[in-house]
């Protein structure tokens, strides 16, 4: 009980910058290390050949889809848990912890079975070309084995984080990522396993995270107790309300990456590899903003559940300011050093040319991303699911899907390179009025959908 009370007092009364920092720093480290092991796969596979680099890029949406279900159950259960703990309702919070975890394992197992049954159609659907298909199938065949532990790890991580145990959650995720990075050069280069080595490194790393998180789960107040599993309609509805924005965001991100791979494939494997590298770089940068937002969410959930609406608003704007400054600095550095950054991953003139041009366009709109992403996470936590879903679908769905179908056919490779920056600008313009209207409601304690 003392552990829970300490977190309640800190999250509802502590100085906002200090609380955000304590919650966000471990989460940012987790997100950054997780992103870096994705980059490590791309880097070490890039030492093999361009086709292998492209194959990992093509398979990336499938990995993201596995993570999407993990985040659906993790955020769906975690958002509810933080609000219930803020309202001092430990019983329902405990039921949700077990329910979210069990559903995540079951869905992960279903992904494994269905993915292996339809492996070849899956890699073609992801945007593979004939030259990439063999490597892509080899990679995906192994990655699918790890789906249940991936979804389970994400749920355990997020439930710990939403309770205020960000440091424990960080240790579990970072350990698996470090194992992955250490295994990459051994399996890919030393043992000569290529993309299969990258896949085995990922699965083994995820298994380490899962086992460690299960062990550390015994140290938190609200631990997962399978006997508390409650497959009731109420629990499902709450999970859907809190998790659908994450699922929407991740799913549309997968669809967007597939469409990007298909569009890039018109210009050859070098274009797929170049755009894939840019996507990975942007993923790493924005993972820090996601980590900042995830540090904000426990404070937001506890404070909202306790009726401290002005505190929610003040904490939100603090995070937006910090995130915008960070993205501006990253944008300037990547614009100046775009060529050397792309060369790190693949020293191919065509890949460098396409990737560096796309990266320069992308970083021009980086500063807009903080408000867009944090607004989505705010609305998700305070249970405004419809608005959160609209914002989560904007950047990689509502705007990206039509733009990727329109711009490349009319403007060629240049259209491909500017698609995401155009969508980021439109998403920012959509987010601003929805956010301002929602903040007015939050300040008066209103509940919306």
CSV table of C-alpha atoms in Angstrom, one decimal:
chain,number,residue,atom,x,y,z
A,1,UNK,CA,0.0,0.0,0.0
A,2,UNK,CA,2.7,2.6,0.8
A,3,UNK,CA,4.1,2.3,-2.8
A,4,UNK,CA,0.7,3.2,-4.3
A,5,UNK,CA,0.1,6.1,-1.9
A,6,UNK,CA,3.6,7.5,-2.6
A,7,UNK,CA,2.8,7.6,-6.4
A,8,UNK,CA,-0.7,9.1,-5.8
A,9,UNK,CA,0.7,12.0,-3.8
A,10,UNK,CA,3.5,12.6,-6.2
A,11,UNK,CA,1.4,12.5,-9.3
A,12,UNK,CA,-1.4,14.6,-8.0
A,13,UNK,CA,0.6,17.2,-6.0
A,14,UNK,CA,4.3,17.2,-7.0
A,15,UNK,CA,5.9,19.9,-9.0
A,16,UNK,CA,5.0,19.3,-12.7
A,17,UNK,CA,8.5,19.6,-14.2
A,18,UNK,CA,9.9,17.3,-11.6
A,19,UNK,CA,7.1,14.7,-11.9
A,20,UNK,CA,7.2,14.7,-15.7
A,21,UNK,CA,11.0,14.3,-15.7
A,22,UNK,CA,10.8,11.4,-13.2
A,23,UNK,CA,8.1,9.7,-15.2
A,24,UNK,CA,9.4,10.6,-18.7
A,25,UNK,CA,13.1,10.0,-18.5
A,26,UNK,CA,12.9,6.2,-17.9
A,27,UNK,CA,10.2,6.0,-20.6
A,28,UNK,CA,12.2,8.0,-23.1
A,29,UNK,CA,15.2,5.8,-22.4
A,30,UNK,CA,12.9,2.7,-23.1
A,31,UNK,CA,11.5,4.2,-26.3
A,32,UNK,CA,15.0,5.3,-27.5
A,33,UNK,CA,16.7,2.0,-26.8
A,34,UNK,CA,13.8,0.2,-28.4
A,35,UNK,CA,14.0,2.4,-31.5
A,36,UNK,CA,17.8,2.0,-31.6
A,37,UNK,CA,17.5,-1.8,-31.8
A,38,UNK,CA,15.3,-1.3,-34.8
A,39,UNK,CA,17.9,0.9,-36.2
A,40,UNK,CA,20.6,-1.7,-35.3
A,41,UNK,CA,18.8,-4.3,-37.4
A,42,UNK,CA,18.8,-1.8,-40.4
A,43,UNK,CA,22.5,-0.9,-39.8
A,44,UNK,CA,23.8,-4.5,-39.6
A,45,UNK,CA,21.6,-5.9,-42.3
A,46,UNK,CA,22.8,-2.9,-44.4
A,47,UNK,CA,26.3,-4.4,-44.3
A,48,UNK,CA,25.0,-7.3,-46.3
A,49,UNK,CA,23.3,-5.8,-49.3
A,50,UNK,CA,20.6,-3.3,-50.5
A,51,UNK,CA,18.0,-6.1,-50.9
A,52,UNK,CA,18.3,-7.2,-47.3
A,53,UNK,CA,18.0,-3.6,-46.1
A,54,UNK,CA,14.9,-3.2,-48.2
A,55,UNK,CA,13.5,-6.5,-46.9
A,56,UNK,CA,13.7,-5.5,-43.3
A,57,UNK,CA,12.0,-2.2,-44.2
A,58,UNK,CA,9.2,-4.0,-46.0
A,59,UNK,CA,8.7,-6.3,-43.0
A,60,UNK,CA,8.6,-3.3,-40.6
A,61,UNK,CA,4.8,-2.8,-40.9
A,62,UNK,CA,4.2,-6.3,-39.7
A,63,UNK,CA,6.4,-5.7,-36.7
A,64,UNK,CA,4.5,-2.5,-36.1
A,65,UNK,CA,1.1,-4.4,-36.3
A,66,UNK,CA,2.2,-6.8,-33.6
A,67,UNK,CA,3.2,-3.9,-31.5
A,68,UNK,CA,-0.2,-2.2,-32.3
A,69,UNK,CA,-2.1,-4.9,-30.5
A,70,UNK,CA,0.3,-4.8,-27.6
A,71,UNK,CA,-0.3,-1.0,-27.3
A,72,UNK,CA,-4.0,-1.5,-27.8
A,73,UNK,CA,-4.2,-3.7,-24.7
A,74,UNK,CA,-1.4,-1.9,-22.9
A,75,UNK,CA,-2.8,1.6,-23.3
A,76,UNK,CA,-6.4,0.4,-23.1
A,77,UNK,CA,-5.8,-1.2,-19.7
A,78,UNK,CA,-3.2,1.3,-18.5
A,79,UNK,CA,-5.3,4.4,-19.1
A,80,UNK,CA,-8.2,2.9,-17.2
A,81,UNK,CA,-5.8,1.7,-14.4
A,82,UNK,CA,-4.4,5.2,-13.9
A,83,UNK,CA,-7.8,6.9,-13.7
A,84,UNK,CA,-9.1,4.2,-11.2
A,85,UNK,CA,-6.0,4.5,-9.0
A,86,UNK,CA,-6.5,8.3,-9.1
A,87,UNK,CA,-10.1,7.7,-7.9
A,88,UNK,CA,-8.7,5.2,-5.3
A,89,UNK,CA,-10.6,2.2,-6.9
A,90,UNK,CA,-7.9,-0.5,-6.6
A,91,UNK,CA,-10.3,-3.4,-7.2
A,92,UNK,CA,-11.4,-2.5,-10.7
A,93,UNK,CA,-7.8,-1.5,-11.6
A,94,UNK,CA,-6.6,-4.9,-10.6
A,95,UNK,CA,-9.2,-6.7,-12.7
A,96,UNK,CA,-8.2,-4.6,-15.7
A,97,UNK,CA,-4.5,-5.5,-15.2
A,98,UNK,CA,-5.2,-9.2,-15.5
A,99,UNK,CA,-7.7,-8.9,-18.3
A,100,UNK,CA,-5.5,-6.7,-20.5
A,101,UNK,CA,-2.6,-9.1,-20.1
A,102,UNK,CA,-4.5,-12.3,-21.0
A,103,UNK,CA,-6.1,-10.7,-24.0
A,104,UNK,CA,-2.7,-9.5,-25.3
A,105,UNK,CA,-1.3,-13.0,-25.1
A,106,UNK,CA,-4.2,-14.6,-26.9
A,107,UNK,CA,-4.1,-12.0,-29.7
A,108,UNK,CA,-0.3,-12.5,-30.0
A,109,UNK,CA,-0.8,-16.2,-30.4
A,110,UNK,CA,-3.5,-15.6,-33.1
A,111,UNK,CA,-1.1,-13.4,-35.0
A,112,UNK,CA,1.6,-16.1,-34.9
A,113,UNK,CA,-0.7,-18.8,-36.3
A,114,UNK,CA,-2.4,-16.7,-39.0
A,115,UNK,CA,0.9,-15.0,-40.1
A,116,UNK,CA,2.7,-18.3,-40.6
A,117,UNK,CA,-0.3,-19.8,-42.4
A,118,UNK,CA,-0.4,-16.9,-44.9
A,119,UNK,CA,3.3,-15.9,-45.0
A,120,UNK,CA,3.8,-15.5,-48.7
A,121,UNK,CA,0.6,-13.5,-49.4
A,122,UNK,CA,1.6,-11.4,-46.3
A,123,UNK,CA,5.0,-10.3,-47.6
A,124,UNK,CA,3.5,-9.4,-51.0
A,125,UNK,CA,0.8,-7.4,-49.3
A,126,UNK,CA,3.5,-5.6,-47.3
A,127,UNK,CA,5.0,-4.3,-50.6
A,128,UNK,CA,7.7,-6.9,-51.4
A,129,UNK,CA,9.3,-7.1,-54.8
A,130,UNK,CA,10.5,-10.4,-56.4
A,131,UNK,CA,14.1,-9.6,-55.5
A,132,UNK,CA,13.2,-8.9,-51.9
A,133,UNK,CA,10.7,-11.7,-51.3
A,134,UNK,CA,13.1,-14.5,-50.2
A,135,UNK,CA,14.8,-12.3,-47.5
A,136,UNK,CA,11.5,-10.8,-46.4
A,137,UNK,CA,9.9,-14.3,-45.9
A,138,UNK,CA,13.0,-15.5,-44.0
A,139,UNK,CA,12.8,-12.5,-41.6
A,140,UNK,CA,9.0,-12.7,-41.1
A,141,UNK,CA,8.9,-16.4,-40.6
A,142,UNK,CA,11.0,-16.0,-37.4
A,143,UNK,CA,9.6,-12.7,-36.2
A,144,UNK,CA,6.1,-14.2,-36.1
A,145,UNK,CA,7.2,-16.7,-33.5
A,146,UNK,CA,7.7,-13.9,-31.0
A,147,UNK,CA,4.3,-12.2,-31.4
A,148,UNK,CA,2.8,-13.4,-28.0
A,149,UNK,CA,5.8,-12.3,-26.0
A,150,UNK,CA,6.0,-9.0,-27.8
A,151,UNK,CA,2.3,-8.2,-27.1
A,152,UNK,CA,2.6,-9.5,-23.5
A,153,UNK,CA,5.8,-7.4,-22.8
A,154,UNK,CA,4.2,-4.2,-24.1
A,155,UNK,CA,1.2,-4.7,-21.8
A,156,UNK,CA,3.3,-5.4,-18.7
A,157,UNK,CA,5.5,-2.4,-19.5
A,158,UNK,CA,2.6,0.0,-19.9
A,159,UNK,CA,0.7,-1.2,-16.9
A,160,UNK,CA,3.8,-0.6,-14.7
A,161,UNK,CA,4.3,2.8,-16.3
A,162,UNK,CA,0.7,3.9,-15.8
A,163,UNK,CA,1.0,3.0,-12.1
A,164,UNK,CA,4.0,5.3,-11.8
A,165,UNK,CA,6.6,2.6,-11.9
A,166,UNK,CA,8.4,4.0,-15.0
A,167,UNK,CA,11.9,2.9,-13.8
A,168,UNK,CA,10.9,-0.8,-13.5
A,169,UNK,CA,9.2,-0.7,-16.9
A,170,UNK,CA,12.4,0.8,-18.4
A,171,UNK,CA,14.6,-1.9,-17.0
A,172,UNK,CA,12.4,-4.6,-18.6
A,173,UNK,CA,12.3,-3.1,-22.0
A,174,UNK,CA,15.9,-1.9,-22.1
A,175,UNK,CA,17.4,-5.2,-21.1
A,176,UNK,CA,15.7,-7.0,-24.0
A,177,UNK,CA,16.8,-4.2,-26.4
A,178,UNK,CA,20.4,-4.5,-25.3
A,179,UNK,CA,20.3,-8.3,-25.8
A,180,UNK,CA,19.0,-7.7,-29.3
A,181,UNK,CA,21.7,-5.2,-30.2
A,182,UNK,CA,24.5,-7.4,-28.8
A,183,UNK,CA,23.2,-10.4,-30.8
A,184,UNK,CA,22.8,-8.5,-34.1
A,185,UNK,CA,26.4,-8.4,-35.2
A,186,UNK,CA,27.0,-12.0,-33.9
A,187,UNK,CA,24.1,-13.6,-35.7
A,188,UNK,CA,24.0,-11.4,-38.9
A,189,UNK,CA,27.7,-10.9,-39.7
A,190,UNK,CA,29.8,-13.4,-37.7
A,191,UNK,CA,27.5,-16.4,-38.2
A,192,UNK,CA,26.4,-15.2,-41.6
A,193,UNK,CA,22.7,-15.6,-40.9
A,194,UNK,CA,21.8,-12.3,-42.6
A,195,UNK,CA,18.1,-11.3,-42.1
A,196,UNK,CA,17.4,-14.5,-40.3
A,197,UNK,CA,20.0,-13.5,-37.7
A,198,UNK,CA,18.3,-10.1,-37.3
A,199,UNK,CA,15.0,-11.8,-36.7
A,200,UNK,CA,16.4,-14.2,-34.1
A,201,UNK,CA,18.1,-11.4,-32.3
A,202,UNK,CA,14.8,-9.5,-32.1
A,203,UNK,CA,12.8,-12.5,-30.8
A,204,UNK,CA,15.4,-13.5,-28.2
A,205,UNK,CA,15.6,-9.9,-27.0
A,206,UNK,CA,11.8,-9.7,-26.7
A,207,UNK,CA,11.7,-13.0,-24.8
A,208,UNK,CA,14.3,-11.6,-22.3
A,209,UNK,CA,12.1,-8.5,-21.8
A,210,UNK,CA,9.0,-10.6,-21.2
A,211,UNK,CA,10.5,-12.9,-18.6
A,212,UNK,CA,12.1,-10.0,-16.8
A,213,UNK,CA,8.9,-7.9,-16.7
A,214,UNK,CA,7.0,-10.9,-15.4
A,215,UNK,CA,9.5,-11.2,-12.6
A,216,UNK,CA,9.5,-7.5,-11.7
A,217,UNK,CA,5.7,-7.4,-11.9
A,218,UNK,CA,5.8,-9.0,-8.4
A,219,UNK,CA,7.4,-5.9,-7.0
A,220,UNK,CA,4.5,-3.5,-7.8
A,221,UNK,CA,1.4,-2.9,-5.8
A,222,UNK,CA,-1.0,-3.7,-8.7
A,223,UNK,CA,0.5,-6.9,-10.0
A,224,UNK,CA,-1.0,-9.1,-12.7
A,225,UNK,CA,-3.0,-11.9,-11.0
A,226,UNK,CA,-4.6,-14.2,-13.6
A,227,UNK,CA,-7.3,-15.1,-11.1
A,228,UNK,CA,-8.5,-11.5,-11.5
A,229,UNK,CA,-9.1,-12.0,-15.2
A,230,UNK,CA,-12.6,-10.5,-15.9
A,231,UNK,CA,-13.8,-11.0,-19.5
A,232,UNK,CA,-16.8,-8.7,-19.0
A,233,UNK,CA,-18.3,-6.3,-21.5
A,234,UNK,CA,-17.5,-3.3,-19.2
A,235,UNK,CA,-13.8,-4.2,-19.3
A,236,UNK,CA,-13.8,-4.6,-23.0
A,237,UNK,CA,-15.5,-1.3,-23.5
A,238,UNK,CA,-13.0,0.5,-21.3
A,239,UNK,CA,-10.1,-1.2,-23.1
A,240,UNK,CA,-11.5,-0.2,-26.5
A,241,UNK,CA,-12.0,3.4,-25.4
A,242,UNK,CA,-8.5,3.7,-24.0
A,243,UNK,CA,-6.7,1.6,-26.6
A,244,UNK,CA,-8.4,2.2,-29.9
A,245,UNK,CA,-6.4,5.4,-30.6
A,246,UNK,CA,-3.2,3.5,-30.2
A,247,UNK,CA,-4.4,0.7,-32.4
A,248,UNK,CA,-5.7,3.2,-35.0
A,249,UNK,CA,-2.4,5.1,-35.0
A,250,UNK,CA,-0.3,1.9,-35.3
A,251,UNK,CA,-2.5,0.2,-37.8
A,252,UNK,CA,-2.6,3.2,-40.1
A,253,UNK,CA,1.1,3.6,-39.7
A,254,UNK,CA,1.5,0.0,-41.0
A,255,UNK,CA,-0.9,0.7,-43.9
A,256,UNK,CA,1.0,3.9,-44.7
A,257,UNK,CA,4.4,2.1,-44.7
A,258,UNK,CA,3.1,-0.5,-47.0
A,259,UNK,CA,1.8,2.1,-49.4
A,260,UNK,CA,5.1,4.0,-49.1
A,261,UNK,CA,7.0,0.7,-50.0
A,262,UNK,CA,4.7,0.1,-53.0
A,263,UNK,CA,5.1,3.7,-54.2
A,264,UNK,CA,8.8,3.6,-53.7
A,265,UNK,CA,9.1,0.3,-55.5
A,266,UNK,CA,8.3,2.0,-58.8
A,267,UNK,CA,11.7,3.7,-58.5
A,268,UNK,CA,13.6,0.5,-57.5
A,269,UNK,CA,15.0,-1.2,-54.4
A,270,UNK,CA,17.3,1.8,-53.6
A,271,UNK,CA,14.2,4.0,-53.2
A,272,UNK,CA,12.6,1.5,-50.8
A,273,UNK,CA,15.8,1.3,-48.8
A,274,UNK,CA,16.2,5.1,-48.8
A,275,UNK,CA,12.7,5.8,-47.7
A,276,UNK,CA,12.9,3.0,-45.1
A,277,UNK,CA,16.0,4.5,-43.6
A,278,UNK,CA,14.3,7.9,-43.3
A,279,UNK,CA,11.3,6.3,-41.7
A,280,UNK,CA,13.5,4.6,-39.1
A,281,UNK,CA,15.4,7.9,-38.3
A,282,UNK,CA,12.1,9.7,-37.8
A,283,UNK,CA,10.8,6.8,-35.7
A,284,UNK,CA,13.7,7.2,-33.4
A,285,UNK,CA,13.3,11.0,-33.1
A,286,UNK,CA,9.6,10.8,-32.5
A,287,UNK,CA,10.0,7.9,-30.0
A,288,UNK,CA,11.4,10.5,-27.6
A,289,UNK,CA,8.3,12.6,-28.0
A,290,UNK,CA,6.2,9.5,-27.4
A,291,UNK,CA,8.3,8.8,-24.3
A,292,UNK,CA,7.7,12.3,-23.1
A,293,UNK,CA,4.0,11.8,-23.7
A,294,UNK,CA,4.0,8.5,-21.9
A,295,UNK,CA,5.7,10.2,-19.0
A,296,UNK,CA,2.8,12.8,-19.0
A,297,UNK,CA,0.1,10.2,-19.1
A,298,UNK,CA,0.3,8.8,-15.5
A,299,UNK,CA,0.2,12.4,-14.2
A,300,UNK,CA,-2.7,13.1,-16.5
A,301,UNK,CA,-4.6,10.0,-15.6
A,302,UNK,CA,-4.2,10.3,-11.8
A,303,UNK,CA,-4.9,14.1,-11.9
A,304,UNK,CA,-7.9,13.7,-14.1
A,305,UNK,CA,-9.3,10.9,-11.9
A,306,UNK,CA,-8.7,13.1,-8.9
A,307,UNK,CA,-10.5,16.1,-10.5
A,308,UNK,CA,-7.4,18.3,-10.8
A,309,UNK,CA,-8.2,19.6,-14.3
A,310,UNK,CA,-6.0,22.7,-14.3
A,311,UNK,CA,-3.0,20.5,-13.4
A,312,UNK,CA,-3.7,18.4,-16.4
A,313,UNK,CA,-3.7,21.5,-18.7
A,314,UNK,CA,-0.5,22.9,-17.2
A,315,UNK,CA,1.3,19.6,-17.5
A,316,UNK,CA,0.2,19.2,-21.1
A,317,UNK,CA,1.5,22.6,-22.2
A,318,UNK,CA,4.8,22.0,-20.4
A,319,UNK,CA,5.3,18.9,-22.4
A,320,UNK,CA,4.4,20.6,-25.7
A,321,UNK,CA,7.0,23.3,-25.1
A,322,UNK,CA,9.7,20.9,-24.2
A,323,UNK,CA,8.9,18.6,-27.2
A,324,UNK,CA,8.8,21.4,-29.7
A,325,UNK,CA,12.2,22.8,-28.7
A,326,UNK,CA,13.7,19.3,-28.9
A,327,UNK,CA,12.3,18.6,-32.4
A,328,UNK,CA,13.5,22.0,-33.7
A,329,UNK,CA,17.0,21.2,-32.6
A,330,UNK,CA,16.9,17.7,-34.1
A,331,UNK,CA,15.5,19.1,-37.4
A,332,UNK,CA,18.3,21.6,-37.8
A,333,UNK,CA,21.0,19.0,-37.1
A,334,UNK,CA,19.5,16.4,-39.5
A,335,UNK,CA,19.0,19.0,-42.2
A,336,UNK,CA,22.6,19.9,-42.1
A,337,UNK,CA,24.0,16.4,-41.8
A,338,UNK,CA,21.4,14.5,-43.9
A,339,UNK,CA,24.0,12.9,-46.3
A,340,UNK,CA,26.3,11.5,-43.6
A,341,UNK,CA,23.4,10.2,-41.6
A,342,UNK,CA,22.0,8.2,-44.5
A,343,UNK,CA,25.5,7.0,-45.4
A,344,UNK,CA,25.8,5.4,-41.9
A,345,UNK,CA,23.1,2.9,-42.9
A,346,UNK,CA,23.8,2.2,-46.5
A,347,UNK,CA,26.8,3.5,-48.6
A,348,UNK,CA,24.9,3.3,-51.9
A,349,UNK,CA,24.9,6.5,-54.0
A,350,UNK,CA,21.2,6.1,-55.1
A,351,UNK,CA,20.1,5.3,-51.5
A,352,UNK,CA,22.0,8.3,-50.2
A,353,UNK,CA,20.6,10.7,-52.8
A,354,UNK,CA,17.0,9.6,-52.3
A,355,UNK,CA,17.2,9.3,-48.5
A,356,UNK,CA,18.9,12.6,-47.9
A,357,UNK,CA,16.4,14.6,-50.0
A,358,UNK,CA,13.5,12.9,-48.3
A,359,UNK,CA,15.0,13.5,-44.8
A,360,UNK,CA,15.5,17.2,-45.5
A,361,UNK,CA,11.9,17.7,-46.5
A,362,UNK,CA,10.8,15.7,-43.5
A,363,UNK,CA,12.7,17.6,-40.8
A,364,UNK,CA,11.2,20.9,-42.0
A,365,UNK,CA,8.0,20.1,-40.2
A,366,UNK,CA,9.4,18.2,-37.2
A,367,UNK,CA,8.5,21.0,-34.7
A,368,UNK,CA,4.8,20.6,-35.5
A,369,UNK,CA,4.9,17.0,-34.3
A,370,UNK,CA,5.0,17.6,-30.6
A,371,UNK,CA,1.6,19.3,-30.3
A,372,UNK,CA,0.1,16.8,-32.7
A,373,UNK,CA,1.3,13.7,-30.9
A,374,UNK,CA,0.8,14.9,-27.3
A,375,UNK,CA,-2.7,16.1,-28.1
A,376,UNK,CA,-3.6,12.6,-29.2
A,377,UNK,CA,-2.2,11.1,-26.0
A,378,UNK,CA,-4.0,13.7,-23.8
A,379,UNK,CA,-7.4,13.0,-25.3
A,380,UNK,CA,-6.7,9.2,-25.1
A,381,UNK,CA,-5.9,9.4,-21.4
A,382,UNK,CA,-8.9,11.6,-20.4
A,383,UNK,CA,-11.3,9.2,-22.3
A,384,UNK,CA,-12.3,11.3,-25.3
A,385,UNK,CA,-11.9,8.3,-27.7
A,386,UNK,CA,-13.6,9.7,-30.8
A,387,UNK,CA,-11.4,12.9,-30.9
A,388,UNK,CA,-8.3,10.8,-30.0
A,389,UNK,CA,-9.1,8.5,-32.9
A,390,UNK,CA,-9.5,11.3,-35.3
A,391,UNK,CA,-6.1,12.8,-34.3
A,392,UNK,CA,-4.4,9.4,-34.3
A,393,UNK,CA,-5.7,8.6,-37.8
A,394,UNK,CA,-4.7,12.0,-39.3
A,395,UNK,CA,-1.0,11.8,-39.8
A,396,UNK,CA,-0.7,8.3,-41.2
A,397,UNK,CA,-4.2,7.7,-42.5
A,398,UNK,CA,-6.7,10.4,-43.1
A,399,UNK,CA,-4.1,12.5,-44.9
A,400,UNK,CA,-1.3,10.1,-45.8
A,401,UNK,CA,-3.3,7.5,-47.7
A,402,UNK,CA,-4.8,9.9,-50.3
A,403,UNK,CA,-1.6,11.9,-50.5
A,404,UNK,CA,0.6,8.9,-51.3
A,405,UNK,CA,-1.9,7.9,-54.0
A,406,UNK,CA,-1.9,11.4,-55.5
A,407,UNK,CA,1.5,13.1,-55.1
A,408,UNK,CA,3.9,10.4,-56.5
A,409,UNK,CA,1.9,9.8,-59.7
A,410,UNK,CA,1.8,13.6,-60.4
A,411,UNK,CA,5.2,14.7,-59.1
A,412,UNK,CA,7.3,11.5,-59.4
A,413,UNK,CA,10.0,10.8,-56.9
A,414,UNK,CA,9.7,14.3,-55.5
A,415,UNK,CA,6.1,13.7,-54.7
A,416,UNK,CA,7.1,10.5,-52.8
A,417,UNK,CA,9.7,12.5,-50.7
A,418,UNK,CA,7.2,15.3,-49.7
A,419,UNK,CA,4.2,13.1,-48.9
A,420,UNK,CA,4.9,12.8,-45.2
A,421,UNK,CA,5.8,16.5,-44.6
A,422,UNK,CA,2.6,17.5,-46.4
A,423,UNK,CA,0.6,15.2,-44.1
A,424,UNK,CA,2.3,16.4,-41.0
A,425,UNK,CA,1.3,20.0,-41.8
A,426,UNK,CA,-2.3,19.1,-42.5
A,427,UNK,CA,-2.4,17.0,-39.2
A,428,UNK,CA,-1.2,20.0,-37.2
A,429,UNK,CA,-3.9,22.3,-38.7
A,430,UNK,CA,-6.5,19.7,-37.8
A,431,UNK,CA,-5.2,19.1,-34.3
A,432,UNK,CA,-5.2,22.7,-33.1
A,433,UNK,CA,-8.9,23.5,-33.1
A,434,UNK,CA,-9.9,20.1,-31.7
A,435,UNK,CA,-7.3,20.5,-28.9
A,436,UNK,CA,-8.3,24.0,-27.9
A,437,UNK,CA,-12.0,23.0,-27.7
A,438,UNK,CA,-11.2,19.9,-25.7
A,439,UNK,CA,-9.0,21.7,-23.2
A,440,UNK,CA,-11.9,24.1,-22.4
A,441,UNK,CA,-14.1,21.0,-21.7
A,442,UNK,CA,-11.3,19.4,-19.6
A,443,UNK,CA,-10.9,22.5,-17.5
A,444,UNK,CA,-14.6,22.3,-16.5
A,445,UNK,CA,-14.4,18.5,-15.8
A,446,UNK,CA,-16.6,17.6,-18.8
A,447,UNK,CA,-16.5,14.0,-20.2
A,448,UNK,CA,-16.7,13.7,-24.0
A,449,UNK,CA,-16.5,11.0,-26.6
